[in-house]
Amino acid sequence: MAKKKIMKRSWAEPFKIKVVEPIKMTTREHREKALKVAGYNTFLLKSEDVYIDLLTDSGTNAMSDYQWAGMMLGDEAYAGSKNFYYLWDNVKKYYGMPYFVPTHQGRAAEHIISKILITPGDYVPGNMYFTTTKLHQELAGATFVDVIIDEAHDTENEHPFKGNIDLQKLKDLVKKVGAKKIAYISMAGPVNMAGGQPFSMKNLKAVGKYAKENKIPLWFDATRAVENAYFIKEREKGYGKASIQKILHEMCSYFDGLWVSAKKDLMVNIGGILATKSKKVFQAARNMVVVYEGLHTYGGLAGRDMEAMARGMEEMVDFDTIRARIGQVEYAGKRLEEFGIPFVKPVGGHAIFLDAKKFLSHLKQDLFPAQTLAAEIYADSGVRSMERGIVSAGRNKKTGEHNYPKLELVRLTFPRRVYTQAHIDVTVESIASVYENRKSFKGLRMTYEPKYLRFFQGRFERI
Ligand SMILES: *Cc1c(COP(=O)(O)O)cnc(C)c1O
């Protein structure tokens, strides 16, 4: 028998398992019952009934022993906790922003910054929307305008930086409404709703230059900034040898301020950051955080949470850590490809996005193909994913009709440091099995629709 030769050396995770959490194995019958009770909405399933939970990477991370040890060092003073000052030092060190306010999670920072920067009637251009970001911009009285490049809406297009802003679209908006009516430019990277697609440093530089010339503030949703930095290192000329920390620093240098959901990059379970170069914005934010979150030295967090965040920040810029994180997503993509399953290319930083329009091409969009697909994957194997399509896109403010987004996706999001390669194999094979049976699914009917962010609590039944 011919012996196998080494073609390419593998890498493995730069950590080993110290504590395990058992998960429940369920039967098809059990899952069918659970789905019905949950109104065919994976957000409404009990975690107990889930085998492999790929609903989100938000707050679902496994912390390191270094972070857990830090939890014991929580200084729970009401004011001036030492963990707050350590965290502030690290915000300066890793994001390069001098001013900082902690918040209990990302949307709390979005709420505060939207209230400060937006005057009702303003516009906020951004590289595709994110649910909570857009909602807070709208609640503050702004109109969100998507200025991402067209390639981002094409699931087959392999553009390496599908998160880029189309400068012409931005200029057209400024020409139409005037620079004074632009509250700020809202740039995220990688873009969650586009499939975890990054922006390039070149694009950011150009946007930054234009913003400065027109005196428009440029703000960064830096929730997954480290993943964006990794893609810049891998894909953009001139950055191959730069460290993640250095790239992150350069990215942040073009922005006036940023917010972070620490539940992502920072590998903790709760926390948020608002940081800026502007003393004026800082003072306003520091005052407002007292109203909504808590004193400006804890912002809705315990001292121990801030310690874990500060330590997570030190780990997030480690190259082997971020490579293992994104490498796991890439592995899942490679395996799905073997079965010919349609998903967004190139594979994003935090998730695989199945293309439900192609997967269930016999279903019209108002039969909720992505919602259907997420439900059927759960029924097949207990793997939990989520809808990112017509349900997430909500309704048109003026007409009350569904928004019909171009992308109708199911997101499989990978928590950091939680699952093994074997879990990924089980997941991929389940999706392949649902793909084989795809013609038997008839779609869903909505039976309950909440007013805000309907994807979280909406209920459905099978047609
Ligand atoms: C998660 C997330 C948010 C919101 O943060 P929360 O901590 O969930 O409130 C904002 N923007 C992006 C890009 C996110 O992924």
Coordinates of C-alpha atoms and ligand atoms in Angstrom, one line a residue:
M1 CA 0.0 0.0 0.0
A2 CA 1.3 3.4 -0.9
K3 CA 2.0 5.6 2.1
K4 CA 0.6 9.0 2.4
K5 CA 3.0 11.9 2.0
I6 CA 2.7 15.2 3.9
M7 CA 1.4 17.8 1.5
K8 CA 0.9 20.7 3.9
R9 CA 1.6 21.0 7.6
S10 CA -1.4 21.5 9.8
W11 CA -1.7 23.9 12.6
A12 CA -3.8 23.3 15.8
E13 CA -5.3 25.4 18.5
P14 CA -2.8 27.1 20.8
F15 CA -4.7 25.8 23.9
K16 CA -5.8 22.6 25.5
I17 CA -9.0 21.7 27.4
K18 CA -9.0 22.0 31.2
V19 CA -12.8 22.1 32.1
V20 CA -15.6 20.4 30.1
E21 CA -19.3 21.1 30.0
P22 CA -21.5 18.1 29.1
I23 CA -24.1 18.7 26.4
K24 CA -27.4 16.9 26.0
M25 CA -27.9 14.4 23.1
T26 CA -31.5 14.6 21.8
T27 CA -33.8 12.6 19.6
R28 CA -35.6 13.8 16.5
E29 CA -38.9 13.5 18.3
H30 CA -37.7 15.6 21.2
R31 CA -36.4 18.3 18.8
E32 CA -39.6 18.4 16.8
K33 CA -41.5 19.1 20.0
A34 CA -39.0 21.7 21.1
L35 CA -39.2 23.5 17.7
K36 CA -43.0 23.7 17.9
V37 CA -42.9 25.2 21.4
A38 CA -40.3 27.7 20.1
G39 CA -42.5 28.9 17.3
Y40 CA -39.8 27.6 14.7
N41 CA -37.6 30.4 15.9
T42 CA -34.2 29.2 17.0
F43 CA -33.8 32.2 19.3
L44 CA -36.7 30.8 21.4
L45 CA -35.2 27.3 21.8
K46 CA -34.0 26.4 25.3
S47 CA -30.2 26.1 25.3
E48 CA -30.7 22.8 27.1
D49 CA -32.3 21.3 24.0
V50 CA -29.4 22.4 21.7
Y51 CA -26.6 20.0 20.8
I52 CA -24.1 22.3 19.0
D53 CA -24.9 25.9 19.5
L54 CA -23.9 28.1 16.6
L55 CA -26.6 30.7 17.2
T56 CA -24.0 33.4 17.9
D57 CA -20.4 34.0 18.9
S58 CA -21.7 36.8 21.2
G59 CA -20.7 36.2 24.8
T60 CA -20.5 32.5 24.2
N61 CA -16.7 32.4 24.3
A62 CA -14.6 30.1 26.5
M63 CA -12.4 32.3 28.7
S64 CA -8.8 31.3 29.4
D65 CA -7.4 30.3 32.8
Y66 CA -5.7 33.7 32.8
Q67 CA -9.1 35.4 32.4
W68 CA -10.8 33.2 35.0
A69 CA -7.9 33.9 37.5
G70 CA -8.5 37.6 36.8
M71 CA -12.2 37.2 37.8
M72 CA -11.0 36.5 41.4
L73 CA -9.3 39.9 41.4
G74 CA -12.5 41.9 40.9
D75 CA -12.4 45.2 42.8
E76 CA -16.1 45.7 43.4
A77 CA -15.9 49.2 44.7
Y78 CA -18.8 51.4 43.4
A79 CA -16.3 54.1 42.2
G80 CA -12.8 53.9 40.8
S81 CA -12.3 50.1 40.7
K82 CA -8.7 49.2 39.9
N83 CA -10.0 46.9 37.2
F84 CA -11.5 49.9 35.4
Y85 CA -8.1 51.7 35.3
Y86 CA -6.3 48.5 34.1
L87 CA -9.0 48.2 31.3
W88 CA -8.6 51.8 30.4
D89 CA -4.9 51.4 30.1
N90 CA -5.5 48.5 27.7
V91 CA -8.0 50.4 25.6
K92 CA -5.3 53.0 25.1
K93 CA -2.7 50.4 24.4
Y94 CA -4.6 48.2 21.9
Y95 CA -7.1 50.6 20.3
G96 CA -5.0 53.7 20.6
M97 CA -8.0 55.8 21.9
P98 CA -7.3 58.1 24.9
Y99 CA -10.8 58.3 26.3
F100 CA -13.0 55.4 27.4
V101 CA -16.3 54.7 28.9
P102 CA -17.3 51.1 29.8
T103 CA -20.8 49.8 29.0
H104 CA -22.6 46.6 29.8
Q105 CA -22.6 45.5 26.1
G106 CA -22.2 46.9 22.6
R107 CA -25.7 48.2 22.0
A108 CA -25.5 50.3 25.1
A109 CA -22.5 52.1 23.6
E110 CA -24.4 52.4 20.3
H111 CA -27.3 53.9 22.2
I112 CA -25.1 56.5 23.9
I113 CA -23.1 57.5 20.9
S114 CA -26.2 57.7 18.7
K115 CA -27.8 60.1 21.2
I116 CA -24.7 62.2 21.4
L117 CA -23.9 62.5 17.7
I118 CA -27.3 62.5 16.0
T119 CA -29.7 65.4 15.6
P120 CA -33.2 64.2 14.4
G121 CA -33.3 64.5 10.6
D122 CA -29.6 63.6 10.2
Y123 CA -28.2 60.8 8.0
V124 CA -25.8 58.0 9.0
P125 CA -24.1 56.2 6.1
G126 CA -22.6 52.9 6.8
N127 CA -21.1 49.7 5.2
M128 CA -24.3 47.7 5.4
Y129 CA -26.4 47.8 8.5
F130 CA -26.2 45.9 11.8
T131 CA -29.5 45.3 13.6
T132 CA -28.8 47.0 16.9
T133 CA -26.6 49.7 15.4
K134 CA -29.2 50.8 12.8
L135 CA -32.0 50.6 15.4
H136 CA -30.2 53.0 17.8
Q137 CA -29.4 55.3 14.9
E138 CA -33.1 55.4 13.9
L139 CA -34.3 55.8 17.5
A140 CA -32.1 58.8 17.8
G141 CA -33.8 60.3 14.7
A142 CA -31.4 59.5 11.9
T143 CA -31.9 57.8 8.5
F144 CA -29.4 55.0 7.8
V145 CA -28.0 54.8 4.3
D146 CA -26.2 51.7 3.1
V147 CA -23.0 52.7 1.2
I148 CA -21.3 49.3 1.0
I149 CA -19.8 48.2 -2.4
D150 CA -22.2 46.3 -4.6
E151 CA -20.1 43.2 -4.5
A152 CA -21.2 42.7 -0.9
H153 CA -24.7 41.8 -2.0
D154 CA -23.4 39.1 -4.4
T155 CA -22.9 35.8 -2.4
E156 CA -20.8 34.3 -5.2
N157 CA -18.4 37.3 -5.7
E158 CA -15.0 36.5 -4.2
H159 CA -13.8 40.1 -3.7
P160 CA -11.4 39.9 -0.8
F161 CA -12.7 43.1 0.9
K162 CA -16.5 43.0 0.5
G163 CA -16.8 45.2 3.5
N164 CA -15.4 48.2 1.7
I165 CA -17.4 51.5 1.4
D166 CA -18.2 52.6 -2.1
L167 CA -16.8 56.2 -1.9
Q168 CA -19.0 57.3 -4.8
K169 CA -22.2 56.2 -3.0
L170 CA -20.9 58.2 0.0
K171 CA -20.2 61.3 -2.1
D172 CA -23.6 61.1 -3.8
L173 CA -25.3 61.1 -0.4
V174 CA -23.2 64.0 0.8
K175 CA -24.0 65.9 -2.4
K176 CA -27.7 65.2 -1.9
V177 CA -28.2 66.1 1.8
G178 CA -25.1 68.2 2.6
A179 CA -22.2 67.3 4.9
K180 CA -23.8 69.0 7.8
K181 CA -26.7 66.6 7.8
I182 CA -24.3 63.6 8.1
A183 CA -24.1 62.8 11.8
Y184 CA -21.2 60.5 11.3
I185 CA -20.0 57.7 9.0
S186 CA -20.6 54.3 10.7
M187 CA -18.0 51.8 9.5
A188 CA -17.9 48.2 10.7
G189 CA -15.4 45.5 10.0
P190 CA -15.7 42.7 9.2
V191 CA -19.3 43.3 8.2
N192 CA -21.5 40.9 10.0
M193 CA -24.6 41.1 7.8
A194 CA -22.5 40.8 4.6
G195 CA -21.2 37.5 5.8
G196 CA -18.3 38.6 8.0
Q197 CA -16.5 40.4 5.2
P198 CA -13.6 42.8 6.0
F199 CA -12.7 46.2 4.7
S200 CA -9.2 47.0 3.4
M201 CA -6.8 49.5 4.9
K202 CA -6.7 51.2 1.6
N203 CA -10.4 51.7 1.6
L204 CA -10.4 52.9 5.2
K205 CA -7.7 55.4 4.4
A206 CA -9.7 56.8 1.5
V207 CA -12.8 57.1 3.5
G208 CA -10.9 58.7 6.4
K209 CA -9.4 61.3 4.1
Y210 CA -12.8 62.1 2.6
A211 CA -14.4 62.4 6.0
K212 CA -11.7 64.7 7.2
E213 CA -11.9 67.0 4.2
N214 CA -15.7 67.3 4.7
K215 CA -15.5 67.5 8.5
I216 CA -17.7 64.4 9.0
P217 CA -16.9 62.3 12.0
L218 CA -15.9 58.7 11.2
W219 CA -16.8 56.1 13.8
F220 CA -15.8 52.4 14.0
D221 CA -17.9 49.5 15.1
A222 CA -14.8 47.7 16.3
T223 CA -16.6 44.7 17.7
R224 CA -14.7 42.3 15.4
A225 CA -11.7 44.6 14.6
V226 CA -9.2 41.9 15.3
E227 CA -10.7 39.6 12.7
N228 CA -10.6 42.5 10.2
A229 CA -6.9 43.0 11.1
Y230 CA -6.3 39.3 10.5
F231 CA -7.8 39.6 7.0
I232 CA -5.7 42.6 6.2
K233 CA -2.6 40.8 7.2
E234 CA -3.6 37.8 5.1
R235 CA -4.9 39.6 2.0
E236 CA -3.6 43.1 1.7
K237 CA -0.2 44.0 0.2
G238 CA 2.3 45.4 2.6
Y239 CA 0.7 44.0 5.8
G240 CA 1.9 40.3 5.6
K241 CA 4.7 40.9 8.2
A242 CA 2.9 43.3 10.4
S243 CA 1.6 42.2 13.8
I244 CA -2.2 42.0 14.5
Q245 CA -1.7 44.7 17.2
K246 CA 0.1 47.0 14.8
I247 CA -2.6 46.6 12.2
L248 CA -5.4 47.2 14.7
H249 CA -3.6 50.3 15.9
E250 CA -3.3 51.7 12.3
M251 CA -7.0 50.9 11.6
C252 CA -8.2 52.7 14.7
S253 CA -5.9 55.7 14.0
Y254 CA -8.2 56.8 11.1
F255 CA -11.3 56.9 13.3
D256 CA -12.6 59.6 15.6
G257 CA -14.0 57.0 18.0
L258 CA -15.3 53.5 18.2
W259 CA -17.6 51.1 20.1
V260 CA -17.0 47.5 20.8
S261 CA -19.2 44.6 21.9
A262 CA -16.6 42.9 24.1
K263 CA -18.7 39.7 23.8
K264 CA -16.9 39.0 20.5
D265 CA -13.2 39.8 20.0
L266 CA -12.4 40.1 23.7
M267 CA -13.5 36.5 24.4
V268 CA -15.6 37.4 27.5
N269 CA -19.2 36.7 28.3
I270 CA -20.4 40.3 28.8
G271 CA -19.1 43.9 28.3
G272 CA -18.9 46.9 26.0
I273 CA -16.6 49.7 25.2
L274 CA -17.0 53.3 24.0
A275 CA -13.7 55.0 23.2
T276 CA -12.8 58.2 21.4
K277 CA -10.2 60.8 20.6
S278 CA -12.7 63.6 21.3
K279 CA -12.7 65.0 24.7
K280 CA -16.1 66.7 24.1
V281 CA -17.7 63.4 23.1
F282 CA -16.1 61.7 26.0
Q283 CA -17.5 64.1 28.5
A284 CA -21.0 63.8 27.1
A285 CA -20.7 60.0 27.0
R286 CA -19.3 59.9 30.6
N287 CA -22.3 61.9 31.7
M288 CA -24.9 59.9 29.8
V289 CA -23.6 56.5 30.9
V290 CA -24.6 57.4 34.5
V291 CA -28.2 57.8 33.4
Y292 CA -28.4 54.5 31.5
E293 CA -25.7 52.1 32.6
G294 CA -24.1 53.0 36.0
L295 CA -21.2 55.1 37.1
H296 CA -18.6 55.9 34.5
T297 CA -16.0 53.6 36.2
Y298 CA -18.1 50.5 35.8
G299 CA -20.9 51.2 33.2
G300 CA -23.1 48.3 34.1
L301 CA -20.3 45.8 34.7
A302 CA -18.8 44.2 37.7
G303 CA -15.1 44.8 38.4
R304 CA -14.3 41.2 37.6
D305 CA -16.0 41.6 34.2
M306 CA -13.7 44.5 33.4
E307 CA -10.7 42.5 34.5
A308 CA -11.6 39.6 32.2
M309 CA -12.1 42.1 29.3
A310 CA -8.7 43.7 29.9
R311 CA -7.0 40.3 29.9
G312 CA -9.1 39.1 26.9
M313 CA -7.7 42.1 25.0
E314 CA -4.2 40.9 25.6
E315 CA -5.1 37.5 24.2
M316 CA -7.1 38.7 21.2
V317 CA -4.1 40.1 19.4
D318 CA -2.2 36.9 19.6
F319 CA -1.7 35.7 16.0
D320 CA -2.1 31.9 16.8
T321 CA -5.3 32.6 18.6
I322 CA -6.9 34.5 15.8
R323 CA -5.7 32.1 13.2
A324 CA -7.2 29.2 15.0
R325 CA -10.5 31.1 15.3
I326 CA -10.8 32.0 11.7
G327 CA -9.1 28.7 10.6
Q328 CA -12.0 26.8 12.2
V329 CA -14.5 28.8 10.1
E330 CA -12.5 28.2 7.0
Y331 CA -12.4 24.5 7.7
A332 CA -16.2 24.4 7.9
G333 CA -16.4 26.2 4.6
K334 CA -14.0 23.7 2.9
R335 CA -16.1 20.8 4.1
L336 CA -19.4 22.4 3.0
E337 CA -17.9 22.9 -0.4
E338 CA -17.3 19.1 -0.8
F339 CA -21.1 18.7 -0.6
G340 CA -21.8 21.5 -3.1
I341 CA -23.8 23.5 -0.5
P342 CA -24.4 27.2 -1.4
F343 CA -22.9 29.7 1.0
V344 CA -21.4 33.2 1.0
K345 CA -17.8 33.4 -0.4
P346 CA -15.2 34.0 0.6
V347 CA -15.8 32.5 4.1
G348 CA -16.1 35.3 6.7
G349 CA -14.3 35.7 10.0
H350 CA -16.8 34.5 12.5
A351 CA -19.4 32.6 10.6
I352 CA -20.6 30.6 7.6
F353 CA -23.6 32.1 5.9
L354 CA -25.7 29.6 4.0
D355 CA -27.4 31.1 1.0
A356 CA -31.0 30.2 1.7
K357 CA -32.3 31.7 -1.6
K358 CA -30.2 29.1 -3.5
F359 CA -30.5 26.3 -0.9
L360 CA -34.3 26.5 -0.9
S361 CA -34.7 28.0 -4.4
H362 CA -38.3 26.7 -4.7
L363 CA -39.4 29.0 -1.8
K364 CA -40.5 32.6 -2.4
Q365 CA -38.9 35.1 0.1
D366 CA -42.2 35.7 1.9
L367 CA -42.2 32.0 2.9
F368 CA -39.1 32.8 5.0
P369 CA -36.6 30.4 3.4
A370 CA -33.8 31.2 5.9
Q371 CA -36.1 30.9 8.9
T372 CA -37.2 27.5 7.4
L373 CA -33.7 26.3 6.8
A374 CA -32.5 27.2 10.4
A375 CA -35.5 25.3 11.8
E376 CA -34.9 22.2 9.6
I377 CA -31.2 22.0 10.5
Y378 CA -32.1 22.0 14.2
A379 CA -34.8 19.4 13.6
D380 CA -32.2 17.2 11.8
S381 CA -29.3 17.3 14.4
G382 CA -29.9 19.8 17.2
V383 CA -27.4 22.3 15.6
R384 CA -28.7 25.8 16.3
S385 CA -28.1 28.5 13.7
M386 CA -30.0 31.8 13.0
E387 CA -31.9 33.6 10.3
R388 CA -30.4 36.6 8.6
G389 CA -32.8 37.5 5.9
I390 CA -36.3 38.9 5.5
V391 CA -37.2 38.4 9.2
S392 CA -34.1 40.2 10.4
A393 CA -34.6 43.0 7.9
G394 CA -37.9 44.0 9.5
R395 CA -40.5 46.3 7.8
N396 CA -40.3 49.5 5.9
K397 CA -40.9 52.4 8.3
K398 CA -43.2 54.3 5.9
T399 CA -45.1 51.6 4.0
G400 CA -45.2 48.9 6.7
E401 CA -44.3 46.2 4.1
H402 CA -41.6 43.7 4.7
N403 CA -38.1 44.9 3.6
Y404 CA -36.9 42.4 1.0
P405 CA -33.2 42.1 1.5
K406 CA -31.0 40.8 -1.4
L407 CA -29.4 38.4 1.0
E408 CA -31.4 35.6 2.6
L409 CA -29.0 33.8 4.8
V410 CA -28.7 31.3 7.6
R411 CA -25.8 32.1 9.9
L412 CA -23.7 29.4 11.6
T413 CA -21.6 31.3 14.1
F414 CA -18.6 29.8 15.8
P415 CA -18.0 30.6 19.5
R416 CA -14.4 31.2 20.3
R417 CA -12.4 28.3 21.7
V418 CA -15.6 26.2 22.4
Y419 CA -16.0 23.5 19.8
T420 CA -13.7 20.9 18.2
Q421 CA -13.2 19.9 14.6
A422 CA -15.4 16.8 15.3
H423 CA -18.3 19.2 16.2
I424 CA -17.7 20.9 12.9
D425 CA -17.8 17.6 11.0
V426 CA -21.2 16.7 12.6
T427 CA -22.6 20.1 11.7
V428 CA -21.5 19.9 8.1
E429 CA -22.9 16.4 7.6
S430 CA -26.3 17.5 9.1
I431 CA -26.5 20.4 6.7
A432 CA -25.6 18.1 3.8
S433 CA -28.5 15.8 4.9
V434 CA -31.0 18.7 5.0
Y435 CA -29.7 19.7 1.5
E436 CA -30.5 16.3 0.2
N437 CA -34.1 16.6 1.5
R438 CA -34.5 20.3 0.6
K439 CA -37.5 19.8 -1.8
S440 CA -39.7 18.5 1.0
F441 CA -39.7 21.8 2.9
K442 CA -42.7 24.1 2.2
G443 CA -41.8 27.3 4.2
L444 CA -43.3 29.0 7.3
R445 CA -46.1 31.3 8.2
M446 CA -45.6 34.1 10.8
T447 CA -48.1 33.9 13.6
Y448 CA -46.7 36.5 16.0
E449 CA -44.7 39.6 15.2
P450 CA -43.2 41.9 17.8
K451 CA -42.6 45.6 17.1
Y452 CA -38.8 45.8 17.5
L453 CA -36.2 43.4 16.2
R454 CA -38.8 40.8 15.3
F455 CA -36.2 38.1 14.5
F456 CA -35.6 37.7 18.3
Q457 CA -39.2 36.9 19.3
G458 CA -41.3 36.3 16.2
R459 CA -43.2 33.0 16.0
F460 CA -44.0 30.8 13.0
E461 CA -45.6 27.6 12.0
R462 CA -44.9 25.1 9.2
I463 CA -47.0 25.4 6.1
Ligands
LIG1 C1 -22.9 42.1 18.5 C2 -22.7 43.3 17.8 C3 -23.2 44.5 18.2 C4 -24.0 44.7 19.4 O1 -23.4 44.3 20.6 P1 -24.1 43.6 21.9 O2 -23.0 43.4 22.8 O3 -24.7 42.4 21.4 O4 -25.1 44.6 22.4 C5 -22.9 45.6 17.4 N1 -22.2 45.5 16.2 C6 -21.8 44.3 15.8 C7 -21.0 44.3 14.5 C8 -22.0 43.2 16.5 O5 -21.5 42.0 16.1

